[in-house]
Amino acid sequence: RLTYFFVRRTSPSLPPIPPGVEVDSGREEDWRVFDRPFPARLTAVVRVGGLPAHLSAAFDTGGGVILGGSFTRPEFRGRGCYPLALRWLAAALAPDVREVWVNCDVRNESSRRGILAAGFRLHRVQFSAPLGSWDPGRWVDAVVRRARALMPG
């Protein structure tokens, strides 16, 4: 399996929000439509015409903050909800976080387009091939990244 990893610097400026659209960290009624992503550091819920349309979340990991747990209700797909939520999270996290990460399977073209539209850039492609609890693809990726970090210039 191949996975894209994207990175973006955070920015305190909020993205422009179109008329009839709201973005915030979620209200109690949103959790009747979406599952609340635990243990998320922060969530972004996009509402269109007052209806919850999209959910994304930010998670703390050992290597930084990764955005994920994203879902757009089918009737709202193709309207820019996903990139808006990613940009909103990057702005909301800006005071404490320098950059955020997001990943998707290389076969997921719509997610890739949304991630790029949100201002992320491709950082790397990672190969994953789980064999039980061991993943030689991730091991090779970690060895290559460590070797590159040790190389001069």
Short mmCIF file of N, CA, C and O in Angstrom, two decimals, residues 1-7 66-68 70 82 86 101-116 120 122 124-127:
data_model
loop_
_atom_site.label_atom_id
_atom_site.label_comp_id
_atom_site.label_asym_id
_atom_site.label_seq_id
_atom_site.Cartn_x
_atom_site.Cartn_y
_atom_site.Cartn_z
N ARG A 1 0.85 -1.18 0.00
CA ARG A 1 0.00 0.00 0.00
C ARG A 1 0.88 1.23 0.00
O ARG A 1 1.86 1.31 0.72
N LEU A 2 0.52 2.22 -0.78
CA LEU A 2 1.26 3.49 -0.84
C LEU A 2 0.40 4.60 -0.24
O LEU A 2 -0.79 4.69 -0.52
N THR A 3 1.03 5.44 0.57
CA THR A 3 0.33 6.53 1.23
C THR A 3 1.05 7.83 0.96
O THR A 3 2.28 7.90 1.07
N TYR A 4 0.30 8.87 0.58
CA TYR A 4 0.86 10.21 0.46
C TYR A 4 0.91 10.85 1.85
O TYR A 4 -0.04 10.73 2.62
N PHE A 5 1.98 11.56 2.15
CA PHE A 5 2.06 12.39 3.36
C PHE A 5 2.25 13.82 2.91
O PHE A 5 3.17 14.13 2.15
N PHE A 6 1.37 14.70 3.37
CA PHE A 6 1.40 16.11 3.02
C PHE A 6 1.71 16.93 4.27
O PHE A 6 1.36 16.53 5.38
N VAL A 7 2.32 18.10 4.09
CA VAL A 7 2.64 18.98 5.21
C VAL A 7 2.26 20.41 4.84
O VAL A 7 2.25 20.78 3.66
N ILE A 66 -1.34 15.59 13.35
CA ILE A 66 -1.84 15.09 12.07
C ILE A 66 -3.35 15.33 12.02
O ILE A 66 -4.04 15.18 13.02
N LEU A 67 -3.82 15.76 10.87
CA LEU A 67 -5.25 16.01 10.66
C LEU A 67 -5.85 14.76 10.04
O LEU A 67 -5.25 14.15 9.16
N GLY A 68 -7.01 14.38 10.49
CA GLY A 68 -7.63 13.17 9.96
C GLY A 68 -9.03 12.99 10.49
O GLY A 68 -9.65 13.93 10.98
N SER A 70 -11.53 12.55 8.81
CA SER A 70 -12.37 13.42 7.98
C SER A 70 -13.49 12.66 7.30
O SER A 70 -13.30 11.55 6.82
N TYR A 82 -14.06 19.96 2.70
CA TYR A 82 -12.83 19.34 3.22
C TYR A 82 -11.67 20.33 3.26
O TYR A 82 -11.07 20.52 4.32
N LEU A 86 -9.70 21.79 6.70
CA LEU A 86 -8.25 21.66 6.91
C LEU A 86 -7.60 23.03 7.12
O LEU A 86 -6.75 23.19 8.02
N TRP A 101 0.23 17.89 9.52
CA TRP A 101 0.37 16.82 8.53
C TRP A 101 -0.99 16.23 8.22
O TRP A 101 -1.89 16.26 9.05
N VAL A 102 -1.11 15.67 7.03
CA VAL A 102 -2.31 14.90 6.67
C VAL A 102 -1.85 13.85 5.67
O VAL A 102 -0.87 14.04 4.94
N ASN A 103 -2.51 12.71 5.68
CA ASN A 103 -2.14 11.66 4.73
C ASN A 103 -3.38 11.07 4.09
O ASN A 103 -4.49 11.23 4.58
N CYS A 104 -3.17 10.40 2.95
CA CYS A 104 -4.25 9.68 2.29
C CYS A 104 -3.64 8.61 1.40
O CYS A 104 -2.49 8.69 0.99
N ASP A 105 -4.43 7.60 1.11
CA ASP A 105 -4.02 6.53 0.20
C ASP A 105 -3.82 7.13 -1.19
O ASP A 105 -4.57 8.02 -1.61
N VAL A 106 -2.83 6.65 -1.92
CA VAL A 106 -2.55 7.21 -3.25
C VAL A 106 -3.71 7.00 -4.22
O VAL A 106 -3.83 7.73 -5.21
N ARG A 107 -4.60 6.06 -3.94
CA ARG A 107 -5.75 5.82 -4.82
C ARG A 107 -6.91 6.77 -4.55
O ARG A 107 -7.87 6.81 -5.31
N ASN A 108 -6.82 7.56 -3.48
CA ASN A 108 -7.91 8.45 -3.09
C ASN A 108 -7.71 9.83 -3.73
O ASN A 108 -7.22 10.76 -3.10
N GLU A 109 -8.10 9.94 -4.97
CA GLU A 109 -7.88 11.15 -5.76
C GLU A 109 -8.63 12.36 -5.21
O GLU A 109 -8.11 13.48 -5.18
N SER A 110 -9.87 12.16 -4.73
CA SER A 110 -10.64 13.30 -4.23
C SER A 110 -10.00 13.87 -2.96
O SER A 110 -9.95 15.09 -2.78
N SER A 111 -9.50 13.02 -2.07
CA SER A 111 -8.82 13.52 -0.87
C SER A 111 -7.55 14.26 -1.24
O SER A 111 -7.25 15.32 -0.69
N ARG A 112 -6.79 13.72 -2.18
CA ARG A 112 -5.54 14.37 -2.62
C ARG A 112 -5.84 15.77 -3.15
O ARG A 112 -5.17 16.73 -2.80
N ARG A 113 -6.87 15.89 -3.98
CA ARG A 113 -7.23 17.21 -4.52
C ARG A 113 -7.63 18.17 -3.41
O ARG A 113 -7.23 19.34 -3.40
N GLY A 114 -8.42 17.70 -2.44
CA GLY A 114 -8.84 18.55 -1.32
C GLY A 114 -7.67 18.99 -0.45
O GLY A 114 -7.61 20.14 -0.01
N ILE A 115 -6.75 18.09 -0.23
CA ILE A 115 -5.57 18.40 0.59
C ILE A 115 -4.71 19.46 -0.10
O ILE A 115 -4.27 20.43 0.52
N LEU A 116 -4.49 19.28 -1.39
CA LEU A 116 -3.70 20.28 -2.14
C LEU A 116 -4.43 21.62 -2.19
O LEU A 116 -3.80 22.67 -2.08
N PHE A 120 -1.63 22.35 1.32
CA PHE A 120 -0.60 21.38 1.71
C PHE A 120 0.29 21.07 0.51
O PHE A 120 -0.13 21.23 -0.63
N LEU A 122 3.06 17.99 -1.02
CA LEU A 122 3.46 16.60 -0.85
C LEU A 122 4.83 16.54 -0.19
O LEU A 122 5.78 17.18 -0.64
N ARG A 124 6.12 13.25 1.16
CA ARG A 124 6.70 11.97 0.76
C ARG A 124 5.59 10.97 0.46
O ARG A 124 4.44 11.18 0.81
N VAL A 125 5.99 9.89 -0.19
CA VAL A 125 5.11 8.75 -0.40
C VAL A 125 5.71 7.62 0.42
O VAL A 125 6.91 7.36 0.37
N GLN A 126 4.87 6.97 1.21
CA GLN A 126 5.36 5.89 2.09
C GLN A 126 4.75 4.57 1.66
O GLN A 126 3.56 4.48 1.42
N PHE A 127 5.61 3.56 1.60
CA PHE A 127 5.18 2.21 1.28
C PHE A 127 4.87 1.48 2.58
O PHE A 127 5.63 1.56 3.54
#
